[in-house]
């Protein structure tokens, strides 16, 4: 029989603990995983939504100097950019550009038309995370 040390330090048989705290391996739905961020093509999905997640999507982007991802909208989602290498701008429709130099973080609210450009001399590398927004 396997044993687990509880929060109080006492030893409990596994079958007793299962009734109190479900193990994540027994739950249905998305499962944890790890993945390489080796991305030779320049735009590589990391998370692609259901059934892999409950709605979150993510990817790794590499932009050459002077490159852009193109204008697009977040729709009903919000987006976070984690800048890993390089420098650039988050161009927001109707607002001042947001300039960044790695390491940096940028947030794009729901229903926002935007573009990301590499303004530096080196490759711009970042991870984007898009998730459904809880609108009021």
XYZ file of C-alpha atoms in Angstrom:
136
model
C 0.000 0.000 0.000
C 1.332 3.508 -0.869
C 1.469 6.199 1.785
C 1.307 9.980 1.702
C 2.313 12.452 4.394
C -0.633 14.750 5.141
C -0.391 18.467 5.886
C -0.203 17.676 9.596
C 2.751 15.337 9.152
C 0.904 12.104 9.970
C 0.945 9.160 7.567
C -2.372 8.236 5.901
C -3.150 5.430 3.481
C -3.678 6.744 -0.067
C -7.233 5.405 -0.325
C -8.307 7.534 2.669
C -6.756 10.686 1.231
C -8.489 10.226 -2.145
C -11.872 10.774 -0.568
C -10.695 14.141 0.791
C -8.563 15.543 -2.061
C -9.001 14.360 -5.688
C -5.752 13.808 -7.546
C -5.343 15.845 -10.734
C -4.669 12.643 -12.669
C -8.229 11.495 -11.840
C -9.844 14.686 -13.152
C -11.005 14.982 -16.757
C -10.123 17.898 -19.014
C -6.796 19.572 -19.788
C -3.614 17.875 -18.573
C -0.335 19.525 -17.580
C 2.566 19.288 -20.038
C 5.906 20.852 -20.959
C 7.099 21.680 -24.464
C 10.242 22.964 -26.174
C 10.151 26.517 -27.521
C 12.436 25.665 -30.454
C 10.680 27.536 -33.260
C 12.393 27.657 -36.662
C 9.302 28.961 -38.528
C 8.872 32.226 -36.566
C 5.350 31.665 -35.179
C 4.808 28.442 -33.239
C 1.662 27.654 -31.229
C 2.270 26.535 -27.640
C -1.372 26.291 -26.482
C -4.198 25.934 -28.987
C -7.329 26.114 -26.809
C -9.760 23.244 -26.167
C -9.302 20.402 -25.486
C -5.678 21.236 -24.613
C -6.874 24.095 -22.329
C -10.211 25.511 -21.242
C -9.817 28.495 -23.567
C -6.288 29.863 -23.241
C -4.061 29.979 -26.334
C -0.360 30.765 -26.510
C 2.515 30.862 -28.957
C 6.155 31.753 -29.444
C 6.925 34.456 -32.035
C 10.225 35.400 -33.653
C 10.221 38.587 -35.757
C 13.128 39.703 -37.938
C 14.252 43.349 -37.684
C 11.608 45.547 -39.333
C 9.021 42.727 -39.248
C 5.477 42.899 -37.891
C 2.821 40.333 -36.994
C 0.144 42.349 -38.813
C -2.884 44.201 -37.523
C -5.401 41.997 -35.710
C -7.905 42.229 -32.857
C -8.188 40.504 -29.521
C -11.980 40.179 -29.955
C -13.480 38.853 -26.720
C -10.021 37.891 -25.437
C -7.282 39.657 -23.554
C -3.649 39.165 -24.506
C -0.326 39.270 -22.679
C 3.060 39.540 -24.380
C 6.182 38.355 -22.541
C 9.139 39.873 -24.375
C 12.147 37.547 -24.126
C 14.662 39.111 -26.532
C 14.961 42.266 -28.612
C 12.978 45.481 -28.768
C 9.832 46.645 -30.449
C 6.481 48.346 -30.238
C 2.938 47.298 -29.506
C 0.903 49.503 -31.843
C -2.598 50.070 -30.471
C -5.329 51.423 -32.765
C -6.156 54.987 -31.706
C -3.596 55.122 -28.874
C 0.072 55.894 -28.325
C 2.455 53.078 -29.222
C 3.854 51.037 -26.358
C 7.645 50.738 -26.740
C 9.457 47.838 -25.033
C 12.950 46.361 -24.606
C 13.436 42.799 -23.299
C 12.826 41.640 -20.709
C 9.398 43.235 -20.771
C 5.666 42.577 -20.523
C 2.768 44.143 -22.465
C -0.987 43.783 -21.947
C -3.612 44.170 -24.698
C -7.239 44.571 -23.475
C -10.262 42.871 -25.092
C -11.665 44.264 -28.371
C -8.390 46.046 -29.191
C -6.999 46.218 -32.730
C -3.205 46.038 -32.524
C 0.076 45.069 -34.173
C 3.546 44.181 -32.876
C 6.675 45.340 -34.686
C 10.395 44.726 -34.284
C 12.142 48.100 -34.146
C 15.558 46.710 -33.201
C 18.558 45.283 -35.068
C 18.215 41.815 -33.496
C 15.501 39.170 -33.636
C 12.455 40.016 -31.477
C 11.276 36.965 -29.527
C 8.181 36.862 -27.368
C 5.488 34.575 -26.020
C 1.850 35.639 -26.363
C -0.922 34.349 -24.119
C -4.564 34.872 -25.156
C -7.440 34.003 -22.822
C -11.191 34.656 -22.791
C -11.937 37.895 -20.976
C -14.573 38.140 -18.276
C -16.368 41.255 -19.454
C -18.640 43.129 -17.016
